[in-house]
Amino acid sequence: MKSTALLLFVFLLWHPAAQAQEPFYKGKNLTIVVGTKAGDVYDLYPRLLAEYWSKYIPGNPNIIIQNVAGAASLIAANQVYNLGKPDGLTLGAIYPALYFDQLTKRPEVKFDWTKFNWIGSTVRSNHLLYMRADTPYKSMKDVRKASTAPKCGATGTASTGYYMPKLFEETLGTKFDIVAGYQAGQDIDLAVERGEVQCRAFTITAYFAREPFISWRKRNFVRVLIQTGKKRDEKLSDVPTIYELMDRYKTPEPPRRLTTVVLAAGDFGRPIVAPPGVPADRVKILRDGFAKAIRDPNLLKEADKRQLEIDPTSSEELESLAKEVIAATPEVVERMKKLIGQETK
Amino acid sequence: MIEAFVSGFWQVLAWPAFGYLLIGITVGFFVGLLPGIGGLATLALMLPFSYTIKEPVPAFCFLLGMLAVTGTTGDLTSILFGIPGEGSSAALILDGYPMSKKGEAGRALGAAIMSSLIGSVVGALALALSIPIMRPLVLLFGSPELFIIVIMGITFIGTLSGRSMMKGLLAGGAGLMLAAIGVDPQTGSLRYTFGNLYLWDRLDLVPVVVGLFAIPEIVDLAVRGTSIAGSKPEKLTGVWDGVVDNFRHFWLVMRCSLIGVYFGVLPVLGANVAQWISYAHAVRGLKDKNAAGKGAVEGVLGPGAATTSTRGGDLIPTVAFGIPGSGSMALLLGALLIVGLQPGPEMLKTRLDVTFAMVWILIIANIIVCGVCFLILNQLAALTFIRGHLLIPFLLFFVFIGSFTANNSYGDLIVTLIFGVMGYLMVLFQWPRPPLILGVTLGKIAENYLWISTAAYGAKWLLFPSVVILIMITIVTVAYPTIKERTGRARYERPGDAI
């Protein structure tokens, strides 16, 4: 008799009605679709997150990374946005500057940047421009006055190495010759060593974390002319920000608006998104879990070891930022097209 | 210096480093054998496992040990089945697979394994010796010189096509055209993408190589209805014979190893290019020009040595500047940072022993894998006597799985099929395939370096002495056979329709 009661009890426990109380994510797989190949820095962040996030999602789902590389993560963004079933079990880790493509109305864009459910971003990135120290360009003022423009190396038109110097041209009246086509950032650094090009724009984090910059700084091989943060980075306290220089050179309003829209990519950082249509309660679970996981002391320790800087952006901030950039006026969009190498008619 | 050299050796042999080395070798062994699945992708997948290893030398035993052997075992698949085990093993097919068809698989395998071993030792020694002169070595060639080297490479291979040199050059040109597919890096405009996102990133080399080389061989095998080695299973020619071949052609192996080292050092170019250049070099030296592509052992020795020696060359800029020489080195650089090492001049001063440990890993890993290979080579060679009908399903399975893993995209499968058909037609109408592959491999690089050179120097770069010399070498290479034939001083036999 006792055993029958026990069986009944066990049965009730397993009954679907009883299970309904269980968290949605229990026993499920949560897939993060990463828009780059495995091993890319954009891939390393979600992989790090995956190790700690599950703990902060009720039901502790199994988190899987799936790499869908291609077209600067546009393929992954399209795929995640247009999921057949937006159940909150598939998320995307995509490039922050994809909204450029939406603004410039590329027909391949199959998403609306403002309608993504923003979960959070692991790190925001500000940029700098370094210049070989043995050139006559000691400051942005020298570049403005120079009769021959310095040559900056870049990979492709969609890279910061390309559009940052272009942005400085638009806003500060400096002239740069951009030499695009290098395979990777390191090849540009090598070309700078060789004297083929003299400058490069990229992230502040990398400048302080890696070679060859550590040795370069030691032997004063390059100097930093400008940084793009709202405030000066504490490691670059003597380098002016683009905002200070815009004030100094009395940049008019339209280029300033362009600056806001372009530099927002840095604030999007390395975003994690869910497609539209995911039930609100699941979005909340994911957001809360992300916010907690990204502050987990063990995650921070591990990130430090892997030299991955953590500087999260909240889901609310990402959401309002997305609305802000997509609301850019046609005039700003026209300027932007010029910036990323698309011919305007 | 000597102290660090010796200490590096013992660190590799110490426990648990040696255990990790064995694990790495085991993984690399199979990754190399399987077509398509490359060392780079595997390295990316294995990187997180190395996070748990706290010490630099054991971590490198695992990662570098794995990477070091993929090139070696990749050669085996190329020789046995005519399917490139790695992208960098494709050149081994040209003479290795015909050897298998003749029943000489054993000899070809022996030659390839031994030349890989020699190549890796040369590469490792180059790494050790070049430490003082690394900087000028890497900085020697800028974009203009690299552009000419690329053009030279395509021309070399094109001219190898014997009587049909024009066909060879045209195939190379077609390869360059195919490489134009995708987003153009200079203006961001889309070329030949037909509204298809898959094509934005240009054609991936893995499905192209696998389709072009493997599919025609599989079709051929099915049509013949025999085993790879034909219907008459003779006695296996000796593995040992192949090993001895390395010493019969010792200087060829050395020269090709050095070619590999230098292509490893140069940014962007690597094993994928070095294999073809060294193949061209090896085949050019043949006394009987018609033997190329019909199972000449020199065509196995050259690329066999070059692909493994690039690993040592690759490491040179990675260690000296913290600037990776290739994709896999970029990942390895990440691993260096994780174990708390900062590659670059500092590391050479403070942790020279780690650098030397890397040298030892390259050598020891290859010695072990060669030992293992020799134990099983006869069994492997016996595979070429299995009836085709039993092999084909497996081969097709691996070919498509291998291609798919390049980008996890169905587009890869379609590309494999298209290039499979194209490869078959090319074989049928006797068009050479290597220039096409080289064109696809080098197209993007050629375009970029041409653009960079012009953007950085205007037209002035055409008159750089180094550029002029390289152009002259190219012209002489193309013109030499023709001139010699015209003057009739010696009847110069061009290589047959080798490739």
CSV table of C-alpha atoms in Angstrom, one decimal, chain A residues 37-40 43-44 47 51 66-72 74-75 78 101 106 108 151 154-158 162 177-183 186-187 189-191 193-197 209-212 214-216 218-219 302 305-307 340-343, chain B residues 41 44-45 47-48 51-52 54 135 138-144 146 183-190 193 195 197-198 200-201 204 267-268 321-324 330-331 333 337-340 342-346 406-408 444-445 448-449 451-452 455-457:
chain,number,residue,atom,x,y,z
A,37,LYS,CA,34.6,31.6,-37.6
A,38,ALA,CA,35.7,29.8,-34.5
A,39,GLY,CA,38.7,31.5,-32.9
A,40,ASP,CA,37.8,35.1,-33.9
A,43,ASP,CA,33.7,34.2,-31.2
A,44,LEU,CA,35.9,34.1,-28.0
A,47,ARG,CA,32.4,31.2,-25.8
A,51,GLU,CA,30.7,28.9,-19.7
A,66,GLN,CA,27.3,27.5,-33.5
A,67,ASN,CA,29.5,29.4,-36.0
A,68,VAL,CA,27.7,30.7,-39.0
A,69,ALA,CA,30.5,32.8,-40.6
A,70,GLY,CA,30.2,35.1,-43.5
A,71,ALA,CA,29.5,38.5,-44.9
A,72,ALA,CA,30.7,40.2,-41.8
A,74,LEU,CA,25.3,39.5,-41.9
A,75,ILE,CA,24.4,35.9,-42.7
A,78,ASN,CA,19.6,37.4,-41.1
A,101,ASP,CA,24.1,48.2,-44.0
A,106,ARG,CA,21.7,47.1,-48.8
A,108,GLU,CA,20.8,41.8,-48.6
A,151,LYS,CA,48.8,56.9,-45.7
A,154,ALA,CA,43.1,49.2,-43.7
A,155,THR,CA,41.6,45.8,-44.4
A,156,GLY,CA,38.3,46.5,-46.1
A,157,THR,CA,35.9,49.3,-46.4
A,158,ALA,CA,33.7,48.0,-43.6
A,162,TYR,CA,38.9,52.5,-43.3
A,177,ASP,CA,45.1,58.5,-47.9
A,178,ILE,CA,43.6,55.1,-47.2
A,179,VAL,CA,45.4,52.1,-48.5
A,180,ALA,CA,42.9,49.2,-48.2
A,181,GLY,CA,43.3,45.6,-48.9
A,182,TYR,CA,45.6,44.2,-46.2
A,183,GLN,CA,44.6,40.7,-45.1
A,186,GLN,CA,48.8,42.5,-38.2
A,187,ASP,CA,49.7,42.9,-41.8
A,189,ASP,CA,51.3,46.8,-38.5
A,190,LEU,CA,54.0,45.0,-40.5
A,191,ALA,CA,53.5,47.5,-43.4
A,193,GLU,CA,57.2,48.8,-39.7
A,194,ARG,CA,58.3,48.6,-43.3
A,195,GLY,CA,57.3,52.2,-44.0
A,196,GLU,CA,54.7,51.3,-46.6
A,197,VAL,CA,52.0,53.1,-44.7
A,209,ALA,CA,47.3,44.5,-24.8
A,210,ARG,CA,49.4,43.2,-27.6
A,211,GLU,CA,52.6,43.1,-29.5
A,212,PRO,CA,54.0,44.8,-31.5
A,214,ILE,CA,54.2,47.0,-26.4
A,215,SER,CA,57.7,47.3,-28.0
A,216,TRP,CA,56.6,50.1,-30.2
A,218,LYS,CA,58.8,51.4,-25.5
A,219,ARG,CA,60.9,52.6,-28.4
A,302,GLU,CA,38.9,34.1,-16.7
A,305,LYS,CA,43.5,35.7,-18.2
A,306,ARG,CA,42.4,35.4,-21.8
A,307,GLN,CA,43.0,39.2,-22.3
A,340,ILE,CA,32.1,53.3,-46.1
A,341,GLY,CA,33.2,53.6,-49.7
A,342,GLN,CA,29.8,53.4,-51.4
A,343,GLU,CA,29.5,55.8,-54.2
B,41,ALA,CA,39.6,24.7,-37.9
B,44,ALA,CA,40.2,26.8,-33.2
B,45,LEU,CA,38.1,24.0,-31.7
B,47,LEU,CA,41.9,26.2,-28.2
B,48,PRO,CA,39.4,26.2,-25.3
B,51,TYR,CA,42.8,27.1,-21.4
B,52,THR,CA,42.8,24.5,-18.7
B,54,LYS,CA,48.3,26.5,-17.0
B,135,ARG,CA,63.5,41.3,-38.3
B,138,VAL,CA,60.4,39.5,-42.4
B,139,LEU,CA,60.8,43.1,-43.5
B,140,LEU,CA,62.7,42.3,-46.7
B,141,PHE,CA,59.6,42.0,-48.9
B,142,GLY,CA,56.9,44.7,-49.1
B,143,SER,CA,53.7,44.6,-51.0
B,144,PRO,CA,55.2,45.3,-54.5
B,146,LEU,CA,54.9,40.1,-52.8
B,183,VAL,CA,33.1,41.8,-51.6
B,184,ASP,CA,35.9,43.9,-53.1
B,185,PRO,CA,38.0,45.2,-50.2
B,186,GLN,CA,38.8,48.5,-51.8
B,187,THR,CA,35.4,50.0,-52.6
B,188,GLY,CA,33.1,47.5,-50.9
B,189,SER,CA,31.3,46.8,-54.1
B,190,LEU,CA,29.9,43.3,-54.7
B,193,THR,CA,27.6,37.6,-55.9
B,195,GLY,CA,22.4,38.6,-54.5
B,197,LEU,CA,25.3,36.2,-49.2
B,198,TYR,CA,27.4,33.0,-49.3
B,200,TRP,CA,30.2,37.7,-50.3
B,201,ASP,CA,33.2,36.0,-48.7
B,204,ASP,CA,36.5,29.0,-49.8
B,267,PRO,CA,52.9,37.1,-44.4
B,268,VAL,CA,49.8,35.7,-46.0
B,321,PHE,CA,57.1,40.3,-33.6
B,322,GLY,CA,53.9,38.9,-32.2
B,323,ILE,CA,52.7,39.2,-35.7
B,324,PRO,CA,51.2,35.9,-36.9
B,330,ALA,CA,47.0,33.9,-35.2
B,331,LEU,CA,45.2,31.4,-33.1
B,333,LEU,CA,49.2,33.7,-30.7
B,337,LEU,CA,48.6,35.2,-24.4
B,338,ILE,CA,46.4,33.0,-22.4
B,339,VAL,CA,49.3,31.2,-20.8
B,340,GLY,CA,50.6,34.6,-19.9
B,342,GLN,CA,53.7,38.1,-24.6
B,343,PRO,CA,55.2,37.0,-27.9
B,344,GLY,CA,57.7,39.5,-29.3
B,345,PRO,CA,61.2,40.7,-28.5
B,346,GLU,CA,60.5,40.5,-24.8
B,406,ALA,CA,34.7,24.7,-44.0
B,407,ASN,CA,31.9,27.1,-43.3
B,408,ASN,CA,29.0,24.9,-42.1
B,444,LYS,CA,42.8,37.9,-53.6
B,445,ILE,CA,46.4,38.3,-52.5
B,448,ASN,CA,45.2,43.4,-52.8
B,449,TYR,CA,49.0,43.7,-53.1
B,451,TRP,CA,46.2,47.8,-55.1
B,452,ILE,CA,48.3,48.5,-52.0
B,455,ALA,CA,48.0,53.3,-53.5
B,456,ALA,CA,51.2,53.5,-51.5
B,457,TYR,CA,53.8,54.2,-54.2
